[in-house]
Amino acid sequence: MVSIEVSGGRTPHDALHDAVDWGRVVVATVARGVVATLLGLALWAAAPAVIGWLPTTVMTGSMAPRIVPGDVVVARPVAPVELRVGQVLLADDPDQAGHLRMHRFVDAGPGGSVVTKGDANPERDSTAISRSAVHGVAFLRIPLVGAPIVWMRDGAWSKVALLALAVAAVLWLATVDGSLRRLAAAVHEDDDSDGPGPGAGPSPRHGLEAPPSSAPLLASDGRSGRHVLSRRASSGHVLSRRAHRRRIRRQRRLRGTGGVAAVVLAAGGLGVLLPAQAVAAPFTGHTSNASNSLQAATAVATTALTCRANGDGSVAIGFTYGGAPGVVTSFDVMMGSTVVGTAAGTASSVRVVGSGILNLGTTVTVTVRTNLGGTWTATSTSTARIQTALIGTTLSCG
C-alpha cells in the first residue's frame, strides 16, 4: 500500500475563507447564547406555576421603578398570618372584579385587613384588602419577559412585529455555521470508516492511501497552489461508502425528528398538567388599583383665573383646581408657549415677576397649565391679563 501525503502552501484566499468561517462560528455561538437566555427567562417565568406559584405580567407602572410594565413577577403563596408590612402582595382587586392588584403592604387595616399602596402612587389604595384575598407574596421578578403582552394590550403591533422579526433573525443566525458543523461531523465519520477500527489509517486532512492496483494521478491546481490527488476506486468500495453516508443522513433525520417530537410532547404534557387558571389568568391580570391609576393619569384644567397685584412689583395668578388633591406635580402660568411662573402642585396661585415677561408696556394674556409629569398636562380655557411697565419689570393686573 502506498501512502501519498497531499500538501501545499496557504494562499490569501484560504486565509480569508478561514476568517469568514471563524466569523460564522462566533456569530452562531452568540445567537445560540441569546436564544438560550430567552428560553431560560421564559422558563423562569412559566415553570413556577407547576408548583402552584403565580406568575403575573405587570401591566401598569404603579410599582415603578422596582417593578415596571412588562416584568413578570412570581408570587409565592403564603398563609394569611405570615403577611408582613413591606411585602409586595398579589391579591384580588376589590375595586375591579376579576382583576389582580400587586401593591405593597403598608399598614394594617380594620378587621385584620391590609392597606396597600403602589410605590409610584401618591396615595394609598382607597379600599383595603382582606387577608383571604391575598394569593401570595412577590418572590421573583423576571424583567421585561411580558413586554409583548403589554404591547398587544396597547395595540403596539409594530413593536410585536419587530420583535418577531428579531427573534427570527436570531434563530437564523444560530444556524449559519451549520455547514461547518456538518463538514466536521462528516470528516469524523470518514475517519472512523476508513480503517478496521477507530484510529486506523491516517486522517483525510493529513494523507490519502491508495491500493497498489490503483493508478494515482497527482495534478496541480493553479488557482490555489495546492495539489489534487485523483484516484480510481473499485465500484464495490464506492457503493459501500454511499450506503454508509445514506445511513448517516437517515440517522440524522431521525434524531432531528425525535427532538422535535420530544419538544412537542413536553409542551403538550405541560399544558395538560398545568391548571388554566394558574397559567392564563395571572398573565392577563392588571396589577394596579383603578382609581389611583386614573387619578395619576388624568390632568384636570384649572378654572376661574384671577390676577392680584403684590406689593413688590409682581402679581399672583389665582385659580381653582377641581381635580383630586395630591396628584399634581406643579402649576405653570403660560404666556403662549412660554412659562412665566411656576408653583407647587399644592398651591392655589402662582407668583409672576416681570423679569420673565419681555413685552414691555403691553397687556399679555396668560393661562395656567396643570402638570402631572411628562406629557400629562391640561391647560385652562380661563385666562387672566397682566399689564407690563414701559420701563422696568413692575407688573400690574390688566
Short mmCIF file of C-alpha atoms in Angstrom, two decimals:
data_model
loop_
_atom_site.label_atom_id
_atom_site.label_comp_id
_atom_site.label_asym_id
_atom_site.label_seq_id
_atom_site.Cartn_x
_atom_site.Cartn_y
_atom_site.Cartn_z
CA MET A 1 0.00 0.00 0.00
CA VAL A 2 1.39 3.38 -0.99
CA SER A 3 0.68 6.46 1.17
CA ILE A 4 0.79 9.80 -0.60
CA GLU A 5 0.76 12.99 1.51
CA VAL A 6 -1.08 15.91 -0.07
CA SER A 7 0.36 19.29 0.90
CA GLY A 8 0.57 22.80 -0.41
CA GLY A 9 1.08 26.37 0.68
CA ARG A 10 -1.72 28.57 2.02
CA THR A 11 -2.95 31.37 -0.20
CA PRO A 12 -4.62 34.70 0.76
CA HIS A 13 -7.89 33.20 -0.44
CA ASP A 14 -7.51 30.35 2.09
CA ALA A 15 -6.83 32.82 4.93
CA LEU A 16 -9.89 34.91 4.01
CA HIS A 17 -12.01 31.76 3.84
CA ASP A 18 -10.83 30.69 7.30
CA ALA A 19 -11.60 34.15 8.73
CA VAL A 20 -15.13 34.03 7.31
CA ASP A 21 -15.64 30.55 8.78
CA TRP A 22 -14.47 31.70 12.21
CA GLY A 23 -16.81 34.67 11.98
CA ARG A 24 -19.74 32.36 11.23
CA VAL A 25 -18.87 30.23 14.24
CA VAL A 26 -18.68 33.27 16.56
CA VAL A 27 -21.96 34.77 15.29
CA ALA A 28 -23.80 31.45 15.55
CA THR A 29 -22.45 30.85 19.06
CA VAL A 30 -23.57 34.31 20.27
CA ALA A 31 -27.00 33.84 18.66
CA ARG A 32 -27.43 30.47 20.36
CA GLY A 33 -26.49 32.12 23.65
CA VAL A 34 -29.21 34.74 23.12
CA VAL A 35 -31.76 32.03 22.33
CA ALA A 36 -30.74 30.08 25.42
CA THR A 37 -31.07 33.21 27.57
CA LEU A 38 -34.57 33.97 26.24
CA LEU A 39 -35.67 30.38 26.76
CA GLY A 40 -34.25 30.47 30.28
CA LEU A 41 -36.16 33.65 31.14
CA ALA A 42 -39.36 32.19 29.70
CA LEU A 43 -38.82 29.02 31.74
CA TRP A 44 -38.30 31.02 34.94
CA ALA A 45 -41.49 32.95 34.18
CA ALA A 46 -43.71 29.93 33.49
CA ALA A 47 -42.23 26.96 35.38
CA PRO A 48 -43.16 28.15 38.92
CA ALA A 49 -46.82 27.63 38.01
CA VAL A 50 -46.12 23.88 38.15
CA ILE A 51 -45.72 24.06 41.94
CA GLY A 52 -48.67 26.39 42.44
CA TRP A 53 -46.85 29.74 42.39
CA LEU A 54 -48.43 32.55 40.38
CA PRO A 55 -46.55 34.29 37.53
CA THR A 56 -48.13 37.67 36.79
CA THR A 57 -47.41 40.13 34.00
CA VAL A 58 -47.26 43.69 35.32
CA MET A 59 -49.41 45.92 33.10
CA THR A 60 -49.00 49.37 34.70
CA GLY A 61 -46.28 51.44 36.32
CA SER A 62 -47.84 51.71 39.79
CA MET A 63 -44.84 49.87 41.32
CA ALA A 64 -42.10 51.66 39.36
CA PRO A 65 -39.17 51.86 39.44
CA ARG A 66 -38.70 48.49 41.15
CA ILE A 67 -41.33 46.78 39.01
CA VAL A 68 -42.19 48.15 35.57
CA PRO A 69 -44.75 47.22 32.89
CA GLY A 70 -43.67 44.08 31.05
CA ASP A 71 -41.98 42.47 34.05
CA VAL A 72 -43.20 39.07 35.14
CA VAL A 73 -43.42 38.71 38.93
CA VAL A 74 -43.78 35.29 40.52
CA ALA A 75 -45.80 35.30 43.73
CA ARG A 76 -45.22 32.62 46.37
CA PRO A 77 -48.35 31.51 48.25
CA VAL A 78 -48.24 32.29 51.98
CA ALA A 79 -50.62 31.82 54.88
CA PRO A 80 -52.62 34.92 55.88
CA VAL A 81 -50.91 35.03 59.29
CA GLU A 82 -47.48 35.30 57.59
CA LEU A 83 -48.23 38.60 55.82
CA ARG A 84 -45.94 41.41 56.98
CA VAL A 85 -45.74 45.16 56.34
CA GLY A 86 -43.34 45.91 53.47
CA GLN A 87 -44.17 42.82 51.40
CA VAL A 88 -45.42 43.17 47.82
CA LEU A 89 -48.72 41.30 47.68
CA LEU A 90 -50.66 39.78 44.80
CA ALA A 91 -54.36 39.87 45.65
CA ASP A 92 -57.83 40.12 44.16
CA ASP A 93 -58.58 43.78 43.42
CA PRO A 94 -61.68 44.78 45.43
CA ASP A 95 -62.27 47.73 43.10
CA GLN A 96 -62.18 45.69 39.87
CA ALA A 97 -63.89 42.31 39.79
CA GLY A 98 -61.79 39.66 38.09
CA HIS A 99 -58.59 41.72 38.23
CA LEU A 100 -55.50 41.44 40.36
CA ARG A 101 -53.67 44.05 42.39
CA MET A 102 -49.93 43.89 43.05
CA HIS A 103 -49.09 46.58 45.60
CA ARG A 104 -47.03 46.90 48.76
CA PHE A 105 -48.46 46.15 52.21
CA VAL A 106 -48.01 49.48 54.03
CA ASP A 107 -50.32 49.29 57.05
CA ALA A 108 -52.84 47.17 58.92
CA GLY A 109 -56.47 47.93 58.16
CA PRO A 110 -59.71 47.45 60.09
CA GLY A 111 -60.81 43.92 60.87
CA GLY A 112 -57.42 42.40 60.13
CA SER A 113 -57.36 43.68 56.54
CA VAL A 114 -54.25 45.04 54.85
CA VAL A 115 -53.79 48.52 53.40
CA THR A 116 -51.74 48.62 50.20
CA LYS A 117 -50.10 51.27 48.06
CA GLY A 118 -48.30 51.33 44.74
CA ASP A 119 -44.73 52.57 45.13
CA ALA A 120 -45.30 55.10 42.33
CA ASN A 121 -48.75 56.20 43.50
CA PRO A 122 -49.02 59.33 45.69
CA GLU A 123 -51.83 57.94 47.82
CA ARG A 124 -52.70 54.65 49.45
CA ASP A 125 -55.27 52.42 47.79
CA SER A 126 -58.76 53.55 48.70
CA THR A 127 -60.01 50.04 49.53
CA ALA A 128 -58.28 47.69 51.96
CA ILE A 129 -57.78 44.02 51.09
CA SER A 130 -58.89 41.11 53.23
CA ARG A 131 -56.14 38.65 54.05
CA SER A 132 -58.11 35.81 52.44
CA ALA A 133 -57.98 37.67 49.08
CA VAL A 134 -54.17 37.61 49.02
CA HIS A 135 -52.80 34.99 46.61
CA GLY A 136 -49.16 35.35 47.55
CA VAL A 137 -46.08 37.47 48.16
CA ALA A 138 -43.85 38.61 45.30
CA PHE A 139 -40.77 36.39 45.30
CA LEU A 140 -39.09 36.58 41.87
CA ARG A 141 -39.01 39.25 39.13
CA ILE A 142 -38.17 38.33 35.52
CA PRO A 143 -37.57 41.64 33.69
CA LEU A 144 -39.50 42.55 30.53
CA VAL A 145 -40.45 38.98 29.57
CA GLY A 146 -44.10 40.01 29.39
CA ALA A 147 -43.48 43.15 27.31
CA PRO A 148 -45.17 41.62 24.19
CA ILE A 149 -48.35 41.13 26.25
CA VAL A 150 -48.32 44.81 27.23
CA TRP A 151 -47.71 45.81 23.60
CA MET A 152 -50.63 43.70 22.38
CA ARG A 153 -52.90 45.17 25.04
CA ASP A 154 -51.90 48.69 23.99
CA GLY A 155 -52.21 47.88 20.27
CA ALA A 156 -48.48 48.42 19.59
CA TRP A 157 -48.43 45.82 16.83
CA SER A 158 -45.39 47.38 15.16
CA LYS A 159 -43.31 46.51 18.23
CA VAL A 160 -44.69 42.97 18.22
CA ALA A 161 -43.80 42.59 14.52
CA LEU A 162 -40.28 43.95 15.07
CA LEU A 163 -39.78 41.54 17.97
CA ALA A 164 -40.93 38.61 15.83
CA LEU A 165 -38.51 39.63 13.07
CA ALA A 166 -35.68 39.99 15.59
CA VAL A 167 -36.35 36.54 17.03
CA ALA A 168 -36.49 35.04 13.53
CA ALA A 169 -33.19 36.73 12.66
CA VAL A 170 -31.51 35.39 15.82
CA LEU A 171 -32.79 31.88 15.11
CA TRP A 172 -31.40 32.09 11.57
CA LEU A 173 -28.04 33.40 12.79
CA ALA A 174 -27.85 30.46 15.19
CA THR A 175 -27.67 28.14 12.15
CA VAL A 176 -25.12 29.99 9.98
CA ASP A 177 -22.36 27.58 10.99
CA GLY A 178 -24.47 24.50 10.22
CA SER A 179 -22.48 23.57 7.11
CA LEU A 180 -19.23 23.76 9.07
CA ARG A 181 -20.58 21.51 11.81
CA ARG A 182 -21.88 19.04 9.23
CA LEU A 183 -18.49 19.06 7.48
CA ALA A 184 -16.70 18.40 10.75
CA ALA A 185 -19.06 15.52 11.51
CA ALA A 186 -18.58 14.09 8.02
CA VAL A 187 -14.78 14.23 8.38
CA HIS A 188 -15.02 12.44 11.72
CA GLU A 189 -17.27 9.75 10.22
CA ASP A 190 -14.93 9.29 7.28
CA ASP A 191 -12.02 8.88 9.71
CA ASP A 192 -13.93 6.16 11.54
CA SER A 193 -14.93 4.35 8.35
CA ASP A 194 -11.53 4.40 6.62
CA GLY A 195 -9.99 1.57 8.59
CA PRO A 196 -10.67 -1.59 10.54
CA GLY A 197 -11.33 0.41 13.72
CA PRO A 198 -11.08 3.74 15.42
CA GLY A 199 -7.76 5.38 14.83
CA ALA A 200 -6.90 3.08 11.91
CA GLY A 201 -5.46 4.86 8.91
CA PRO A 202 -4.35 8.44 8.58
CA SER A 203 -6.81 11.33 8.72
CA PRO A 204 -8.10 12.71 5.40
CA ARG A 205 -6.65 16.06 6.45
CA HIS A 206 -3.13 14.59 6.55
CA GLY A 207 -2.89 11.94 3.89
CA LEU A 208 -4.60 9.51 1.48
CA GLU A 209 -3.96 5.83 1.00
CA ALA A 210 -4.45 4.16 -2.33
CA PRO A 211 -4.25 0.42 -3.04
CA PRO A 212 -1.30 -0.67 -5.15
CA SER A 213 -3.61 -1.67 -8.01
CA SER A 214 -4.96 1.84 -8.45
CA ALA A 215 -3.36 4.37 -10.73
CA PRO A 216 -2.81 7.56 -8.74
CA LEU A 217 -2.56 10.77 -10.63
CA LEU A 218 -1.07 13.87 -8.94
CA ALA A 219 -2.02 17.18 -10.55
CA SER A 220 -1.58 20.82 -9.63
CA ASP A 221 -4.41 23.28 -9.11
CA GLY A 222 -3.18 26.60 -10.39
CA ARG A 223 -5.79 28.65 -8.55
CA SER A 224 -4.75 27.74 -5.02
CA GLY A 225 -1.29 26.30 -5.36
CA ARG A 226 -2.45 23.06 -3.76
CA HIS A 227 -2.10 19.58 -5.17
CA VAL A 228 -5.10 17.50 -6.13
CA LEU A 229 -4.93 13.73 -5.95
CA SER A 230 -7.23 11.74 -8.22
CA ARG A 231 -7.61 8.01 -7.96
CA ARG A 232 -9.95 5.40 -9.24
CA ALA A 233 -11.68 3.24 -6.65
CA SER A 234 -13.41 -0.04 -7.17
CA SER A 235 -17.17 0.05 -7.72
CA GLY A 236 -17.80 -2.05 -4.63
CA HIS A 237 -15.91 0.41 -2.43
CA VAL A 238 -17.87 3.39 -3.86
CA LEU A 239 -21.18 1.66 -3.27
CA SER A 240 -20.32 0.83 0.33
CA ARG A 241 -19.29 4.41 1.04
CA ARG A 242 -22.52 5.74 -0.47
CA ALA A 243 -24.60 3.32 1.56
CA HIS A 244 -22.76 4.36 4.72
CA ARG A 245 -23.39 8.04 4.05
CA ARG A 246 -27.07 7.39 3.31
CA ARG A 247 -27.35 5.60 6.64
CA ILE A 248 -25.70 8.53 8.43
CA ARG A 249 -28.09 11.02 6.83
CA ARG A 250 -31.07 8.85 7.77
CA GLN A 251 -29.91 8.69 11.38
CA ARG A 252 -29.56 12.47 11.49
CA ARG A 253 -33.09 12.93 10.16
CA LEU A 254 -34.42 10.52 12.75
CA ARG A 255 -32.60 12.31 15.55
CA GLY A 256 -33.93 15.68 14.37
CA THR A 257 -37.50 14.36 14.11
CA GLY A 258 -37.21 12.75 17.52
CA GLY A 259 -36.01 16.01 19.07
CA VAL A 260 -38.92 17.98 17.61
CA ALA A 261 -41.37 15.33 18.75
CA ALA A 262 -39.92 15.42 22.27
CA VAL A 263 -40.34 19.20 22.46
CA VAL A 264 -43.95 18.99 21.20
CA LEU A 265 -44.80 16.20 23.64
CA ALA A 266 -43.19 18.07 26.55
CA ALA A 267 -45.12 21.25 25.72
CA GLY A 268 -48.36 19.34 25.34
CA GLY A 269 -47.82 17.47 28.58
CA LEU A 270 -47.06 20.70 30.43
CA GLY A 271 -50.26 22.25 29.06
CA VAL A 272 -52.29 19.27 30.31
CA LEU A 273 -50.67 19.23 33.75
CA LEU A 274 -50.92 22.96 34.49
CA PRO A 275 -54.32 24.36 35.52
CA ALA A 276 -55.54 27.04 33.11
CA GLN A 277 -56.31 29.46 35.93
CA ALA A 278 -52.73 29.38 37.18
CA VAL A 279 -51.21 29.96 33.75
CA ALA A 280 -53.55 32.20 31.79
CA ALA A 281 -55.37 34.41 34.29
CA PRO A 282 -52.36 35.89 36.12
CA PHE A 283 -50.63 36.74 32.84
CA THR A 284 -53.56 38.87 31.74
CA GLY A 285 -54.43 40.43 35.11
CA HIS A 286 -54.00 44.12 35.85
CA THR A 287 -51.86 44.84 38.88
CA SER A 288 -52.85 48.32 39.98
CA ASN A 289 -55.81 49.93 41.66
CA ALA A 290 -58.06 51.53 39.05
CA SER A 291 -58.97 54.66 40.98
CA ASN A 292 -55.37 55.54 41.84
CA SER A 293 -54.20 54.93 38.29
CA LEU A 294 -56.92 57.15 36.88
CA GLN A 295 -56.08 59.93 39.32
CA ALA A 296 -52.38 59.73 38.45
CA ALA A 297 -53.06 59.73 34.72
CA THR A 298 -55.82 62.36 34.43
CA ALA A 299 -54.92 66.06 34.35
CA VAL A 300 -57.76 68.48 35.17
CA ALA A 301 -57.68 72.06 33.85
CA THR A 302 -57.91 74.95 36.31
CA THR A 303 -60.82 77.43 36.24
CA ALA A 304 -61.70 80.93 37.47
CA LEU A 305 -58.33 82.59 36.92
CA THR A 306 -57.75 85.88 38.80
CA CYS A 307 -54.96 88.43 38.95
CA ARG A 308 -53.85 90.16 42.15
CA ALA A 309 -51.03 92.72 42.40
CA ASN A 310 -48.40 92.15 45.06
CA GLY A 311 -46.58 94.96 46.81
CA ASP A 312 -43.18 94.01 45.34
CA GLY A 313 -43.97 94.63 41.66
CA SER A 314 -45.10 91.07 40.98
CA VAL A 315 -48.61 89.66 40.52
CA ALA A 316 -50.31 86.49 41.73
CA ILE A 317 -52.42 84.48 39.29
CA GLY A 318 -55.06 82.68 41.33
CA PHE A 319 -57.14 79.74 40.13
CA THR A 320 -59.48 76.98 41.20
CA TYR A 321 -58.46 73.34 40.76
CA GLY A 322 -61.28 70.77 40.82
CA GLY A 323 -59.23 67.60 40.42
CA ALA A 324 -58.13 65.08 43.03
CA PRO A 325 -55.74 66.57 45.57
CA GLY A 326 -52.17 65.34 45.86
CA VAL A 327 -51.67 64.14 42.28
CA VAL A 328 -50.48 67.38 40.62
CA THR A 329 -46.72 67.96 40.44
CA SER A 330 -46.86 71.69 39.55
CA PHE A 331 -48.88 74.57 38.07
CA ASP A 332 -47.37 76.79 35.34
CA VAL A 333 -48.51 80.26 34.25
CA MET A 334 -48.21 80.28 30.46
CA MET A 335 -47.83 83.25 28.12
CA GLY A 336 -48.49 81.40 24.89
CA SER A 337 -45.96 78.56 24.99
CA THR A 338 -43.62 80.36 27.43
CA VAL A 339 -43.64 79.55 31.15
CA VAL A 340 -43.55 82.82 33.14
CA GLY A 341 -44.26 81.41 36.59
CA THR A 342 -44.39 78.08 38.44
CA ALA A 343 -45.81 76.88 41.75
CA ALA A 344 -46.03 73.53 43.55
CA GLY A 345 -48.92 71.17 42.93
CA THR A 346 -50.49 72.07 46.27
CA ALA A 347 -50.67 75.82 45.53
CA SER A 348 -53.77 77.82 44.62
CA SER A 349 -51.91 80.72 42.97
CA VAL A 350 -48.70 81.34 41.05
CA ARG A 351 -46.41 84.36 41.56
CA VAL A 352 -45.26 86.03 38.31
CA VAL A 353 -42.38 88.53 38.19
CA GLY A 354 -41.62 90.96 35.41
CA SER A 355 -38.21 89.53 34.58
CA GLY A 356 -39.96 86.65 32.84
CA ILE A 357 -42.04 88.87 30.51
CA LEU A 358 -40.17 90.77 27.79
CA ASN A 359 -43.20 92.53 26.23
CA LEU A 360 -42.69 95.95 27.81
CA GLY A 361 -45.63 98.34 28.03
CA THR A 362 -48.24 95.85 26.83
CA THR A 363 -51.03 93.76 28.24
CA VAL A 364 -50.47 90.00 27.97
CA THR A 365 -52.95 87.18 28.38
CA VAL A 366 -51.91 84.17 30.45
CA THR A 367 -53.32 80.73 31.19
CA VAL A 368 -52.50 78.12 33.82
CA ARG A 369 -51.21 74.64 32.91
CA THR A 370 -51.72 71.66 35.22
CA ASN A 371 -48.76 69.23 35.23
CA LEU A 372 -48.92 65.61 36.35
CA GLY A 373 -45.48 64.76 34.98
CA GLY A 374 -44.25 64.02 31.48
CA THR A 375 -46.88 64.72 28.83
CA TRP A 376 -49.81 64.54 31.27
CA THR A 377 -50.94 68.18 31.26
CA ALA A 378 -54.09 70.27 30.94
CA THR A 379 -54.27 73.99 30.07
CA SER A 380 -57.06 76.19 31.32
CA THR A 381 -59.53 77.84 28.96
CA SER A 382 -59.98 80.58 31.54
CA THR A 383 -57.46 83.44 31.21
CA ALA A 384 -56.07 86.40 33.14
CA ARG A 385 -54.45 89.65 31.94
CA ILE A 386 -51.18 91.17 33.13
CA GLN A 387 -50.05 94.76 32.43
CA THR A 388 -46.31 95.32 31.98
CA ALA A 389 -44.49 98.61 32.66
CA LEU A 390 -42.92 100.78 29.97
CA ILE A 391 -39.68 100.82 31.93
CA GLY A 392 -38.57 98.24 34.46
CA THR A 393 -40.07 94.96 35.49
CA THR A 394 -43.04 96.08 37.57
CA LEU A 395 -46.25 94.22 36.79
CA SER A 396 -49.90 95.06 37.43
CA CYS A 397 -53.20 93.47 36.58
CA GLY A 398 -54.63 94.41 33.19
#
